[in-house]
Tab-separated table of C-alpha atoms and ligand atoms in Angstrom:
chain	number	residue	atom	x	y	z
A	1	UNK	CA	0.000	0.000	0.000
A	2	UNK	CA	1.241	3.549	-1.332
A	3	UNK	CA	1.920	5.657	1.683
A	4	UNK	CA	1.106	9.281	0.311
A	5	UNK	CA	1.136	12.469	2.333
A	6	UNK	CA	-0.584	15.179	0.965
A	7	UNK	CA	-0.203	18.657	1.838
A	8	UNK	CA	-2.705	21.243	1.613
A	9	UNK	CA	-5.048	18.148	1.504
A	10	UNK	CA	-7.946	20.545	3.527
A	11	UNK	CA	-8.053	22.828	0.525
A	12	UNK	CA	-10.212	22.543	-2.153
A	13	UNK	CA	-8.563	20.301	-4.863
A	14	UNK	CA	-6.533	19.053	-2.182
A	15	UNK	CA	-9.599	17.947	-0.562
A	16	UNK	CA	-10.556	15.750	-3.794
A	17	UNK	CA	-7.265	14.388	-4.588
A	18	UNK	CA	-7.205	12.836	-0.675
A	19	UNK	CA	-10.108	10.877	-1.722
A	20	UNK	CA	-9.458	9.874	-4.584
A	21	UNK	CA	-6.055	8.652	-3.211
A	22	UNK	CA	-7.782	6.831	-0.067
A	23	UNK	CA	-10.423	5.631	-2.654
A	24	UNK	CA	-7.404	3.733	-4.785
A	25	UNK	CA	-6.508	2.403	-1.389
A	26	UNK	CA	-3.831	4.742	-0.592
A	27	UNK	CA	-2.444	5.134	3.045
A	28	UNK	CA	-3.386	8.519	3.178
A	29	UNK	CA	-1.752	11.855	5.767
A	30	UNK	CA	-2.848	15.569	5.487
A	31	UNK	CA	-0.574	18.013	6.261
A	32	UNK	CA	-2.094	21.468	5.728
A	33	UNK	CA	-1.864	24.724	8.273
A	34	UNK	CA	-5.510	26.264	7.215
A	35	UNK	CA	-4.536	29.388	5.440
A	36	UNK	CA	-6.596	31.818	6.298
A	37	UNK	CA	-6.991	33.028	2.074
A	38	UNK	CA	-8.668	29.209	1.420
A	39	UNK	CA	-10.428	28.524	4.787
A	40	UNK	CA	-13.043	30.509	7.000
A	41	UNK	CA	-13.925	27.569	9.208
A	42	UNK	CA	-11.288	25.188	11.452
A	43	UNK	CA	-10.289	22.025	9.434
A	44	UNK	CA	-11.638	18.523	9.748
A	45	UNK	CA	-10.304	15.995	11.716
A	46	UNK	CA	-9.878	13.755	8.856
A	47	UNK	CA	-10.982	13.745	5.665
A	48	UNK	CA	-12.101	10.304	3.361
A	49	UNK	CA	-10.899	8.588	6.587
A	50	UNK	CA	-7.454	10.536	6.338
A	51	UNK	CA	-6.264	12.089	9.162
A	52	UNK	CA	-5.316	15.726	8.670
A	53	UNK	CA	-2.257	16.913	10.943
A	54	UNK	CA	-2.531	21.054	11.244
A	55	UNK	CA	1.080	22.835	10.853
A	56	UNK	CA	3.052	25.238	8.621
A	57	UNK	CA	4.995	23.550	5.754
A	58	UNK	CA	7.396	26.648	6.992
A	59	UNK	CA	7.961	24.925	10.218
A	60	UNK	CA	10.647	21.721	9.748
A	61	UNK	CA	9.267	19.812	12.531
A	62	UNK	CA	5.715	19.969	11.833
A	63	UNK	CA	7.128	18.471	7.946
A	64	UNK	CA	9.234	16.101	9.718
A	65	UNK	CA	6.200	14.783	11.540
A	66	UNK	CA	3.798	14.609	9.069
A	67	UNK	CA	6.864	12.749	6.913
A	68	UNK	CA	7.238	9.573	8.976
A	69	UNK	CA	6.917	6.319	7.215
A	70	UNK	CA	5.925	8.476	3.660
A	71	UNK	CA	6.379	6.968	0.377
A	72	UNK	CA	5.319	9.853	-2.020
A	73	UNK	CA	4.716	13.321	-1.196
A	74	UNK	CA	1.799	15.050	-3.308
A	75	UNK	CA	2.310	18.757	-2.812
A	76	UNK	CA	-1.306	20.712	-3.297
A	77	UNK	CA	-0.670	23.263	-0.701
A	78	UNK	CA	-0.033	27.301	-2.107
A	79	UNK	CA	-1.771	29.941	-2.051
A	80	UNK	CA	-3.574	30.931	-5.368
A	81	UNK	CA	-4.648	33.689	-7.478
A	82	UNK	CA	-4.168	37.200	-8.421
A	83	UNK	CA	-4.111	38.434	-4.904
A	84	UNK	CA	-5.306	41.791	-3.372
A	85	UNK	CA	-2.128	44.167	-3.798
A	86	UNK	CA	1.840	43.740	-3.503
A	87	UNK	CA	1.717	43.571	0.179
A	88	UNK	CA	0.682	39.979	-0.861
A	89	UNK	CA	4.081	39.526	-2.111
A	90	UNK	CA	5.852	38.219	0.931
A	91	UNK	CA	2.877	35.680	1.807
A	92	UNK	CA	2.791	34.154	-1.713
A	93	UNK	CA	6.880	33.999	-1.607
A	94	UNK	CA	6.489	32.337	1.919
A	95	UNK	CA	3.539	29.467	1.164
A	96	UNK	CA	4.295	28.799	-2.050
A	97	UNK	CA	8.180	28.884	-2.520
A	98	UNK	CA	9.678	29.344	1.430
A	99	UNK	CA	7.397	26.280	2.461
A	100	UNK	CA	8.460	24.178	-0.750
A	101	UNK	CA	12.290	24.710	-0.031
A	102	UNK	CA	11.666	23.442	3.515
A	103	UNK	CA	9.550	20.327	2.403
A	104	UNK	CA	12.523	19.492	-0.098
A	105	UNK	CA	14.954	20.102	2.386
A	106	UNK	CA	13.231	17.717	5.424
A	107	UNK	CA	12.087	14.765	2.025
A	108	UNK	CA	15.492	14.957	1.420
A	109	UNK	CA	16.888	14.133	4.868
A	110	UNK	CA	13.952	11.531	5.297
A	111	UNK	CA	14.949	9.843	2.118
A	112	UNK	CA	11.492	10.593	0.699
A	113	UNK	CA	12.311	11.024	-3.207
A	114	UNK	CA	8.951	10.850	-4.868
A	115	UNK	CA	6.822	13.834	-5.412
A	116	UNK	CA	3.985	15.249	-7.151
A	117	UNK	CA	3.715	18.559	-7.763
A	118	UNK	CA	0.805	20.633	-8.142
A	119	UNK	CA	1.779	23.439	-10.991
A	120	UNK	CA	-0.284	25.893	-12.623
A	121	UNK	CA	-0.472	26.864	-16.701
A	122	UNK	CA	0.111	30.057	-15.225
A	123	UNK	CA	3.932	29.246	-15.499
A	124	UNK	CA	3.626	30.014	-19.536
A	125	UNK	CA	2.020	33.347	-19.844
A	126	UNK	CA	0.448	33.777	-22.769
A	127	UNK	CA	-0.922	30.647	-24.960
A	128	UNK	CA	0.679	29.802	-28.101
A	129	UNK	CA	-0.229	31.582	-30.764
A	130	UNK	CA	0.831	31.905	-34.784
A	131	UNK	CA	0.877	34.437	-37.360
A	132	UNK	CA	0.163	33.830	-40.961
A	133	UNK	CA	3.636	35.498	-42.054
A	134	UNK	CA	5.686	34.444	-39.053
A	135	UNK	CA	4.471	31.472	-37.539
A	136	UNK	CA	4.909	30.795	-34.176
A	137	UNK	CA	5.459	33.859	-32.232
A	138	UNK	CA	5.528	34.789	-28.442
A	139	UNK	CA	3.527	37.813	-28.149
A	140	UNK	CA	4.409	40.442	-24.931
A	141	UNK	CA	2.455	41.377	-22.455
A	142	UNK	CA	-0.683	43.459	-23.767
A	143	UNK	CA	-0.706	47.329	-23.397
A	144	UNK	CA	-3.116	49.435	-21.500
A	145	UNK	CA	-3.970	51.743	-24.117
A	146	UNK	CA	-4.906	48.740	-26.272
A	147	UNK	CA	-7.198	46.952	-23.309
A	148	UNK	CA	-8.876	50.069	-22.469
A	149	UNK	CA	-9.509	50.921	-26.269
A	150	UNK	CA	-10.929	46.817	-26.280
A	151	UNK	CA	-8.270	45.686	-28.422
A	152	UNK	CA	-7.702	42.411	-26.461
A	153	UNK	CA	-6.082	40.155	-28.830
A	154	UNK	CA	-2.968	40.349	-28.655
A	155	UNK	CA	-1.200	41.323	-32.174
A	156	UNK	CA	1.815	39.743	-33.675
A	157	UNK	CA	4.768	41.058	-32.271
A	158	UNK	CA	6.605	41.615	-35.438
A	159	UNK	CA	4.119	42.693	-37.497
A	160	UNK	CA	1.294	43.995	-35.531
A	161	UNK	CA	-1.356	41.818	-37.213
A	162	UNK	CA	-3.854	39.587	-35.779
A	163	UNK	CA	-2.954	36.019	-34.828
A	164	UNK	CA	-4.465	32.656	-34.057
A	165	UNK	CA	-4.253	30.900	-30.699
A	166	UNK	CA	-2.678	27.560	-30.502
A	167	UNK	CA	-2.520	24.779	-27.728
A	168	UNK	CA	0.239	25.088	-25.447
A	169	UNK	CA	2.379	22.325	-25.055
A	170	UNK	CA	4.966	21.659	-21.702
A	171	UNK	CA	7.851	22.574	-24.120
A	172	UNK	CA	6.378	26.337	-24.468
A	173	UNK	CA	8.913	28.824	-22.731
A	174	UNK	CA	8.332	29.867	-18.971
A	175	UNK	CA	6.794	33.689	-18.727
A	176	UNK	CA	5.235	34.241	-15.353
A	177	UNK	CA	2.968	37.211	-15.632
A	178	UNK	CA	1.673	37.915	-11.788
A	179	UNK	CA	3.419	37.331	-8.434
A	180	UNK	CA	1.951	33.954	-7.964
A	181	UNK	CA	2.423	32.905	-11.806
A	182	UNK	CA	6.593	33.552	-10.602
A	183	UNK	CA	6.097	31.614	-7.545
A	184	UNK	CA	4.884	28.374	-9.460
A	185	UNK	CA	7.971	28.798	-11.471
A	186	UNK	CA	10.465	28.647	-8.783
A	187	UNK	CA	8.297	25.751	-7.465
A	188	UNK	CA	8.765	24.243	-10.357
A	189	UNK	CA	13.033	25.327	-10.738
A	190	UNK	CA	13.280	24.070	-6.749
A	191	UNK	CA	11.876	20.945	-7.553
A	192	UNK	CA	13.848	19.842	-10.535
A	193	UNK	CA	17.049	21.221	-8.621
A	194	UNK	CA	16.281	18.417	-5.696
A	195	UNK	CA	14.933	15.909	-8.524
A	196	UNK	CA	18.014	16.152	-9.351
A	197	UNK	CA	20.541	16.534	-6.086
A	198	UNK	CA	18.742	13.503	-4.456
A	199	UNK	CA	18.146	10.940	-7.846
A	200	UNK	CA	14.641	11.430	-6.607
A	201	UNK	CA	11.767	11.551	-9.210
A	202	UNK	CA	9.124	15.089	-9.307
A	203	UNK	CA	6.064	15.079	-11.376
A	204	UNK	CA	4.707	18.354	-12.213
A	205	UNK	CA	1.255	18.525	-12.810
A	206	UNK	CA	0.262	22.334	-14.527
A	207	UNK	CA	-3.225	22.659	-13.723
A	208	UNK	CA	-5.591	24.735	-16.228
A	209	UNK	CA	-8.784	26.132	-14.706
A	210	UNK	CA	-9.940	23.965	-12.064
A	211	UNK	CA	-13.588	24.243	-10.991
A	212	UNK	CA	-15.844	21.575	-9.077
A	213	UNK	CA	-18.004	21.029	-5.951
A	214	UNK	CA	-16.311	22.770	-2.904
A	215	UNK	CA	-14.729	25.556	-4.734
A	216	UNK	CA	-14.039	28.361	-2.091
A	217	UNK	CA	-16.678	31.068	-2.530
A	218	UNK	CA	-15.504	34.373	-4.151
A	219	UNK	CA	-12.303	36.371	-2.523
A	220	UNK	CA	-9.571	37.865	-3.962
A	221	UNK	CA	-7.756	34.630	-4.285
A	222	UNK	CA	-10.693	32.650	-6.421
A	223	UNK	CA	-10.589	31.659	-9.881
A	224	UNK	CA	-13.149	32.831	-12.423
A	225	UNK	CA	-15.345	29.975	-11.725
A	226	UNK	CA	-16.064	30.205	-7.953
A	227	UNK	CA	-16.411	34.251	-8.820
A	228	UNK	CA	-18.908	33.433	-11.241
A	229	UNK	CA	-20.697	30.707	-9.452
A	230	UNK	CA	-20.872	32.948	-6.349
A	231	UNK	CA	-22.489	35.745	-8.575
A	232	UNK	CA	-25.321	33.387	-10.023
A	233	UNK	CA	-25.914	32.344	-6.255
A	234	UNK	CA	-26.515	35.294	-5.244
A	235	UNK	CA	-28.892	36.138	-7.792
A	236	UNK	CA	-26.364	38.606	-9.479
A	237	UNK	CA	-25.164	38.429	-12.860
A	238	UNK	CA	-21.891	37.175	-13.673
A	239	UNK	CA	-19.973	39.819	-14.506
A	240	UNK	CA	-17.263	38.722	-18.179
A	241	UNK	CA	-14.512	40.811	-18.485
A	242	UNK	CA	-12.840	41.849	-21.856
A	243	UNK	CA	-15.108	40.666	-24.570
A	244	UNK	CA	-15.782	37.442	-22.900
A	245	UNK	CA	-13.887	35.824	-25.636
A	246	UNK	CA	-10.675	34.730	-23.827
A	247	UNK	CA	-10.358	31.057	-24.378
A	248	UNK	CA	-9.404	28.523	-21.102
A	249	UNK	CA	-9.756	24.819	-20.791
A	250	UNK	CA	-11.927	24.240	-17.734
A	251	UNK	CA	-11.157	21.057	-16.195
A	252	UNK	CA	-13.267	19.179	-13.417
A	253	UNK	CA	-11.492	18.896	-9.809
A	254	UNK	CA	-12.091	15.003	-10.269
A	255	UNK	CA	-9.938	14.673	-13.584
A	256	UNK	CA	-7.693	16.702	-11.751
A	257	UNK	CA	-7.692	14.319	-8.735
A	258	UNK	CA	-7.273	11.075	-11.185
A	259	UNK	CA	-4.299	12.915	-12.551
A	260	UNK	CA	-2.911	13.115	-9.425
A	261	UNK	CA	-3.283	9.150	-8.550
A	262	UNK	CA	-1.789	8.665	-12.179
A	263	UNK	CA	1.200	10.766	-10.920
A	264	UNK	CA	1.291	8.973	-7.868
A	265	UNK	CA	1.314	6.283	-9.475
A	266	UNK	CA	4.333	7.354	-12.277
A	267	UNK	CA	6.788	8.440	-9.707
A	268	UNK	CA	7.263	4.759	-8.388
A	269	UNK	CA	8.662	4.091	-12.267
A	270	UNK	CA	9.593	7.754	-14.005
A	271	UNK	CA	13.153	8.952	-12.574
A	272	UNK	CA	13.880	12.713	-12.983
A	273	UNK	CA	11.757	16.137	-13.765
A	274	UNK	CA	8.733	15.949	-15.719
A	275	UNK	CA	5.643	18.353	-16.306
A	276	UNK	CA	2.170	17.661	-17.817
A	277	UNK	CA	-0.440	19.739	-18.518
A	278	UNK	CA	-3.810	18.560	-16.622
A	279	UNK	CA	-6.831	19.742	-19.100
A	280	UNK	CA	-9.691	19.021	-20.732
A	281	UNK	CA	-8.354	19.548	-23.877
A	282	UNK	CA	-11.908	21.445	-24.728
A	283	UNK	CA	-11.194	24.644	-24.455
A	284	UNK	CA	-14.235	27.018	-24.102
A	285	UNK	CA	-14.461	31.010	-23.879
A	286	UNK	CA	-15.317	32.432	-20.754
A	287	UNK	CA	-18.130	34.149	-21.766
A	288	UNK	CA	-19.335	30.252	-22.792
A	289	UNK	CA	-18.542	29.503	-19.557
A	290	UNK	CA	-20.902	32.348	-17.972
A	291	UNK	CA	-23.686	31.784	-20.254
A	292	UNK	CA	-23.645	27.889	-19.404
A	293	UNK	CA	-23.511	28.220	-15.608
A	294	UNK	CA	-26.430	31.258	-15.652
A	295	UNK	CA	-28.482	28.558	-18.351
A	296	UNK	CA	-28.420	26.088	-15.999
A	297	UNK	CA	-28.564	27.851	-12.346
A	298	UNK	CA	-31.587	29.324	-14.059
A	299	UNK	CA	-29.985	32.785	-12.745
A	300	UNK	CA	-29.451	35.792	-14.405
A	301	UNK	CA	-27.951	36.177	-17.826
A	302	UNK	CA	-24.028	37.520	-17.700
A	303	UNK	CA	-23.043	40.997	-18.411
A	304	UNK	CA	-20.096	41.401	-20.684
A	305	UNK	CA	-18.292	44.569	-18.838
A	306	UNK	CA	-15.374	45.325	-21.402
A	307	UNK	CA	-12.909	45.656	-18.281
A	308	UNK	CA	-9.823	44.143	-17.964
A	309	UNK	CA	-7.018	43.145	-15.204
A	310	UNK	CA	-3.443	43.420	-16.099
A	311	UNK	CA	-2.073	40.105	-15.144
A	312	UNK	CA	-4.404	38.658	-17.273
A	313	UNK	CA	-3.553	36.745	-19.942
A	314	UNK	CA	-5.877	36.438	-23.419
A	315	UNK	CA	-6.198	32.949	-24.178
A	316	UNK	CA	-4.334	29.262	-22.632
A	317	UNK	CA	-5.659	26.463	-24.045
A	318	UNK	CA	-3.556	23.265	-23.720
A	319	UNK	CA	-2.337	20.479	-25.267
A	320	UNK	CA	-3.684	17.337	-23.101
A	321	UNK	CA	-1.243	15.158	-25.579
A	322	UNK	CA	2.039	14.455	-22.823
A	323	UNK	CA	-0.428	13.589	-19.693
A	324	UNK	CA	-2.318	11.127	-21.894
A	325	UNK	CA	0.347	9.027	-23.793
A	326	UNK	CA	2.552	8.987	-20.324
A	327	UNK	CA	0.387	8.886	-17.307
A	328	UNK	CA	-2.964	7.413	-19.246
A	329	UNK	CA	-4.524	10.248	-17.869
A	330	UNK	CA	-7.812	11.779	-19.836
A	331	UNK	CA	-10.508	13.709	-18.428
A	332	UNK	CA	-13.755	12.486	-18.519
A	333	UNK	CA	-16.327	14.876	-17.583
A	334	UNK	CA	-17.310	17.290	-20.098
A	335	UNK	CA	-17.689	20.845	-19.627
A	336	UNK	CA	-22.136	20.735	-19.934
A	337	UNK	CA	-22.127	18.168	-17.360
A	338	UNK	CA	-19.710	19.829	-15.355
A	339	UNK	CA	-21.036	22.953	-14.983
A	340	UNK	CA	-24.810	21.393	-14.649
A	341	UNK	CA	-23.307	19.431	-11.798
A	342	UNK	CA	-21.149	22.751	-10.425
A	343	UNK	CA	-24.211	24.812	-10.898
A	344	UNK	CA	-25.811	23.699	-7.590
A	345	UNK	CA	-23.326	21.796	-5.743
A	346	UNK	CA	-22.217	23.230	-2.609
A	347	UNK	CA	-19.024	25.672	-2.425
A	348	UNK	CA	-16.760	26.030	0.570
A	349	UNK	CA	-17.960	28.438	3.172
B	1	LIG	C1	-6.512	30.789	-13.053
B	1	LIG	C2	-6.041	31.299	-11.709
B	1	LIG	C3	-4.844	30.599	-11.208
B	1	LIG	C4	-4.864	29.122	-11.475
B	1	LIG	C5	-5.123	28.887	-12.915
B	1	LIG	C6	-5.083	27.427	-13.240
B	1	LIG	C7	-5.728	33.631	-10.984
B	1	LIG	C8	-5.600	35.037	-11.371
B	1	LIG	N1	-5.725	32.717	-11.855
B	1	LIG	O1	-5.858	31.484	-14.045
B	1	LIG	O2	-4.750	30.807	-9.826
B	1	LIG	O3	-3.658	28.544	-11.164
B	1	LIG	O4	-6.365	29.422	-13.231
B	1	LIG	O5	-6.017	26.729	-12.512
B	1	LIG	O6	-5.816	33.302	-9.880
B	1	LIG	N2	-12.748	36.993	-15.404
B	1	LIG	C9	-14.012	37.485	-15.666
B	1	LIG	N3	-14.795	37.879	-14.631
B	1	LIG	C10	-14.398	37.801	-13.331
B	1	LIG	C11	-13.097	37.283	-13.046
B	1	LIG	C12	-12.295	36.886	-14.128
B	1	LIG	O7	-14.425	37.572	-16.823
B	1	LIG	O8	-15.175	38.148	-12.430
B	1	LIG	C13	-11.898	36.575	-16.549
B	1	LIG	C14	-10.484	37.094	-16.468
B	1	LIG	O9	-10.395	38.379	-16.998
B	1	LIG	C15	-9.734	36.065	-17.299
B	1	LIG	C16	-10.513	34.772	-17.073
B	1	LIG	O10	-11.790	35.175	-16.563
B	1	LIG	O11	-9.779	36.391	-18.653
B	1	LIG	C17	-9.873	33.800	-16.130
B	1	LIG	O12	-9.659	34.422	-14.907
B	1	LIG	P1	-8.984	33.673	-13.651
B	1	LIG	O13	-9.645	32.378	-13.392
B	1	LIG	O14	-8.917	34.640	-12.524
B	1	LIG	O15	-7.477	33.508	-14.124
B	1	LIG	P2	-6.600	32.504	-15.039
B	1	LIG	O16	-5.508	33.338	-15.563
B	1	LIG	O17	-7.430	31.767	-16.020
């Protein structure tokens, strides 16, 4: 029996992935400390039958604990999103990249050398994209003058005309756009450093827009589906920014949690660094998205604002390719019964 010890297992894919890891008959530990950003009420004792130990990934003996007798480490907890402001900065640096040097550190002395990682598309920036003169190009960040005027697509950056999204693949440069975007990446450069220091294998799993029963309600730190399903809750219209035509690939926080027994399950046999993106591979526009969850919440219709948010990127949609010919993993719920599910199940207080 795997012995598995995931941290940040309270939180809200977290939460998921511990069951479906106890469900595949995992030995199953939580470490997580409650972070304030992802959790108004105390944590469980256990969850699925796992028991959850409270501590700070920051603090070396609460790791060193909650390491004891661990096979594979499955590393959920971070702390998310776009933030309020820069006085964020320190926090994000501390959860996500602070708390990750101290678990390598402490797996290291343990002799713990499997992990999963839980990684974000964020890590690319902007999607892939092509030009009909230059092919594939890597267009900058997008100006304000051209957001505010409701130019959102970003042009080509050697010609200045219009291009065509592509699917990102895991061999698509690193460009972190936000604070928490950089932290994933030095998650990711710490890991691969101790992948390989210790021989030890790391897979990376880069996340693309998670949603699912027991999303955290709307805060600064939520995603654009817990914002949106929040809205329709409360009987207020989702509000799209930009033209609502920025493309993401939603995926369900149960294909996300079988990806994460997959990658459980590949550590025992991969050696080294490797990253897969975790999608759908159906991308959708969020203004799709909107329309679908207001349809069937039978709430009101969205309102397409025109405003925009600088960290935002205009369109990720990935290539599901890697994660499916390596790790046999393919999500299975569609985005329609997905969101018909999503649209009434409960979110996290
Ligand atoms: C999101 C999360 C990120 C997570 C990643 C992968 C942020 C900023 N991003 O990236 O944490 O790792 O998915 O799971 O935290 N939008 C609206 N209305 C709103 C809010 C947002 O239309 O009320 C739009 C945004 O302008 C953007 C899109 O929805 O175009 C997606 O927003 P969001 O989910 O916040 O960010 P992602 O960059 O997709």
């Amino acid at each position: 029996m795997t012995r598995v010890l995931v941290t940040g297992g309270a939180g809200f894919i977290g939460s998921h992935v511990v069951q479906t890891l106890t469900g595949a008959g995992c030995e199953v530990t939580v470490l997580d400390w409650g972070h304030p950003a992802a959790h108004r009420d105390p944590l469980p004792a256990e969850i699925a039958g796992a028991p959850v130990r409270v501590g700070d990934l920051r603090d070396p003996a609460a790791v060193d604990a909650a390491l004891a007798g661990v096979d594979v480490v499955v590393h959920q907890a971070a702390m998310v999103g776009l933030g309020v402001d820069l006085d964020d900065l320190p926090e994000y640096v501390g959860c996500n990249d602070l708390a990750t040097a101290v678990l390598l550190a402490r797996m290291a002395r343990a002799g713990v050398r499997r992990l999963v990682l839980a990684s974000s598309m964020v890590v690319y920036g902007e999607g892939g994209y092509s030009c009909a003169r230059h092919g594939q190009v890597r267009p900058g960040p997008r100006v304000v003058a051209d957001l505010a005027a409701g130019r959102f697509e970003p042009p080509c950056p050697r010609c200045g005309e219009p291009l065509a999204p592509e699917l990102v693949d895991e061999d698509a440069p690193l460009d972190p756009r936000s604070v928490y975007a950089a932290t994933k990446v030095a998650q990711e450069h710490l890991t691969a450093a101790w992948a390989r220091q210790t021989g030890g294998a790391v897979v990376a799993l880069r996340y693309h827009n998670v949603y699912g029963p027991g999303m955290p309600r709307d805060t600064p730190y939520s995603g654009v589906a817990a914002i949106f399903r929040s809205a329709v809750e409360a009987g207020r219209s989702p509000r799209v920014f930009e033209d609502g035509g920025q493309r993401r690939d939603f995926v369900h926080v149960r294909d996300v949690a079988a990806a994460n027994l997959a990658a459980v399950t590949a550590t025992a046999a991969l050696g080294g660094w490797r990253a897969f993106n975790v999608a759908s591979g159906r991308p959708a526009t969020v203004g799709e998205v909107a329309a679908q969850l207001s349809r069937t919440a039978r709430g009101p219709q969205p309102v397409t604002t025109g405003e925009f948010r600088l960290g935002d990127v205009r369109h990720i949609v990935a290539d599901p390719g890697r994660a499916a010919a390596e790790l046999g993993f393919r999500a299975r719920i569609g985005l329609a019964e997905g969101v018909a599910e999503f649209a009434s199940a409960p979110l996290r207080g």
